[in-house]
Amino acid sequence: MEQIILIFLCFFISLAGAWALIRFGERIGMMDLPNKRSSHSRKICKGAGIGILSAIIVASFFLKITHFL
């Protein structure tokens, strides 16, 4: 049961981090503007992996992982 709670906690942390960067990305300068070499044609938020990284940190804290290989 604790693992399921941890999975949902990490999912919602990464979802909240990605949402926050999409929502506030332009204000904090995290937008990627398209140019000739871009594969996108409109402004896209970059750095949404920060939410995933924070979920990994929370999971490693609860699972008592002290180092990564």
GROMACS .gro file of C-alpha atoms in nm:
model
   69
    1MET     CA    1   0.000   0.000   0.000
    2GLU     CA    2   0.283   0.241   0.080
    3GLN     CA    3   0.437   0.185  -0.265
    4ILE     CA    4   0.111   0.280  -0.436
    5ILE     CA    5   0.091   0.601  -0.234
    6LEU     CA    6   0.452   0.678  -0.324
    7ILE     CA    7   0.385   0.616  -0.694
    8PHE     CA    8   0.086   0.851  -0.692
    9LEU     CA    9   0.277   1.111  -0.489
   10CYS     CA   10   0.564   1.109  -0.738
   11PHE     CA   11   0.323   1.121  -1.031
   12PHE     CA   12   0.146   1.426  -0.893
   13ILE     CA   13   0.474   1.599  -0.803
   14SER     CA   14   0.604   1.557  -1.158
   15LEU     CA   15   0.267   1.662  -1.300
   16ALA     CA   16   0.259   1.973  -1.080
   17GLY     CA   17   0.617   2.063  -1.174
   18ALA     CA   18   0.550   2.029  -1.545
   19TRP     CA   19   0.225   2.225  -1.513
   20ALA     CA   20   0.398   2.505  -1.320
   21LEU     CA   21   0.669   2.538  -1.583
   22ILE     CA   22   0.415   2.542  -1.864
   23ARG     CA   23   0.202   2.797  -1.680
   24PHE     CA   24   0.480   3.028  -1.557
   25GLY     CA   25   0.756   2.943  -1.805
   26GLU     CA   26   0.732   3.268  -1.997
   27ARG     CA   27   0.760   3.477  -1.679
   28ILE     CA   28   1.077   3.303  -1.564
   29GLY     CA   29   1.242   3.280  -1.905
   30MET     CA   30   1.199   2.908  -1.969
   31MET     CA   31   1.050   2.935  -2.318
   32ASP     CA   32   1.220   2.800  -2.628
   33LEU     CA   33   1.161   3.025  -2.927
   34PRO     CA   34   1.150   2.859  -3.270
   35ASN     CA   35   1.422   2.929  -3.525
   36LYS     CA   36   1.527   2.782  -3.861
   37ARG     CA   37   1.667   2.465  -3.704
   38SER     CA   38   1.377   2.402  -3.463
   39SER     CA   39   1.136   2.116  -3.506
   40HIS     CA   40   0.855   2.325  -3.356
   41SER     CA   41   0.680   2.630  -3.497
   42ARG     CA   42   0.555   2.798  -3.177
   43LYS     CA   43   0.696   2.884  -2.835
   44ILE     CA   44   0.745   2.576  -2.619
   45CYS     CA   45   0.833   2.554  -2.252
   46LYS     CA   46   1.168   2.391  -2.183
   47GLY     CA   47   1.285   2.239  -1.859
   48ALA     CA   48   0.977   2.038  -1.762
   49GLY     CA   49   1.217   1.765  -1.651
   50ILE     CA   50   1.260   1.964  -1.330
   51GLY     CA   51   0.926   1.823  -1.212
   52ILE     CA   52   1.041   1.470  -1.291
   53LEU     CA   53   1.370   1.530  -1.110
   54SER     CA   54   1.186   1.652  -0.802
   55ALA     CA   55   0.970   1.337  -0.805
   56ILE     CA   56   1.286   1.122  -0.822
   57ILE     CA   57   1.433   1.311  -0.526
   58VAL     CA   58   1.116   1.263  -0.321
   59ALA     CA   59   1.102   0.892  -0.408
   60SER     CA   60   1.467   0.841  -0.317
   61PHE     CA   61   1.407   1.017   0.015
   62PHE     CA   62   1.116   0.789   0.104
   63LEU     CA   63   1.293   0.476  -0.020
   64LYS     CA   64   1.610   0.578   0.169
   65ILE     CA   65   1.832   0.570  -0.139
   66THR     CA   66   2.157   0.747  -0.049
   67HIS     CA   67   2.337   0.734  -0.383
   68PHE     CA   68   2.269   0.657  -0.747
   69LEU     CA   69   2.479   0.435  -0.971
   0.00000   0.00000   0.00000
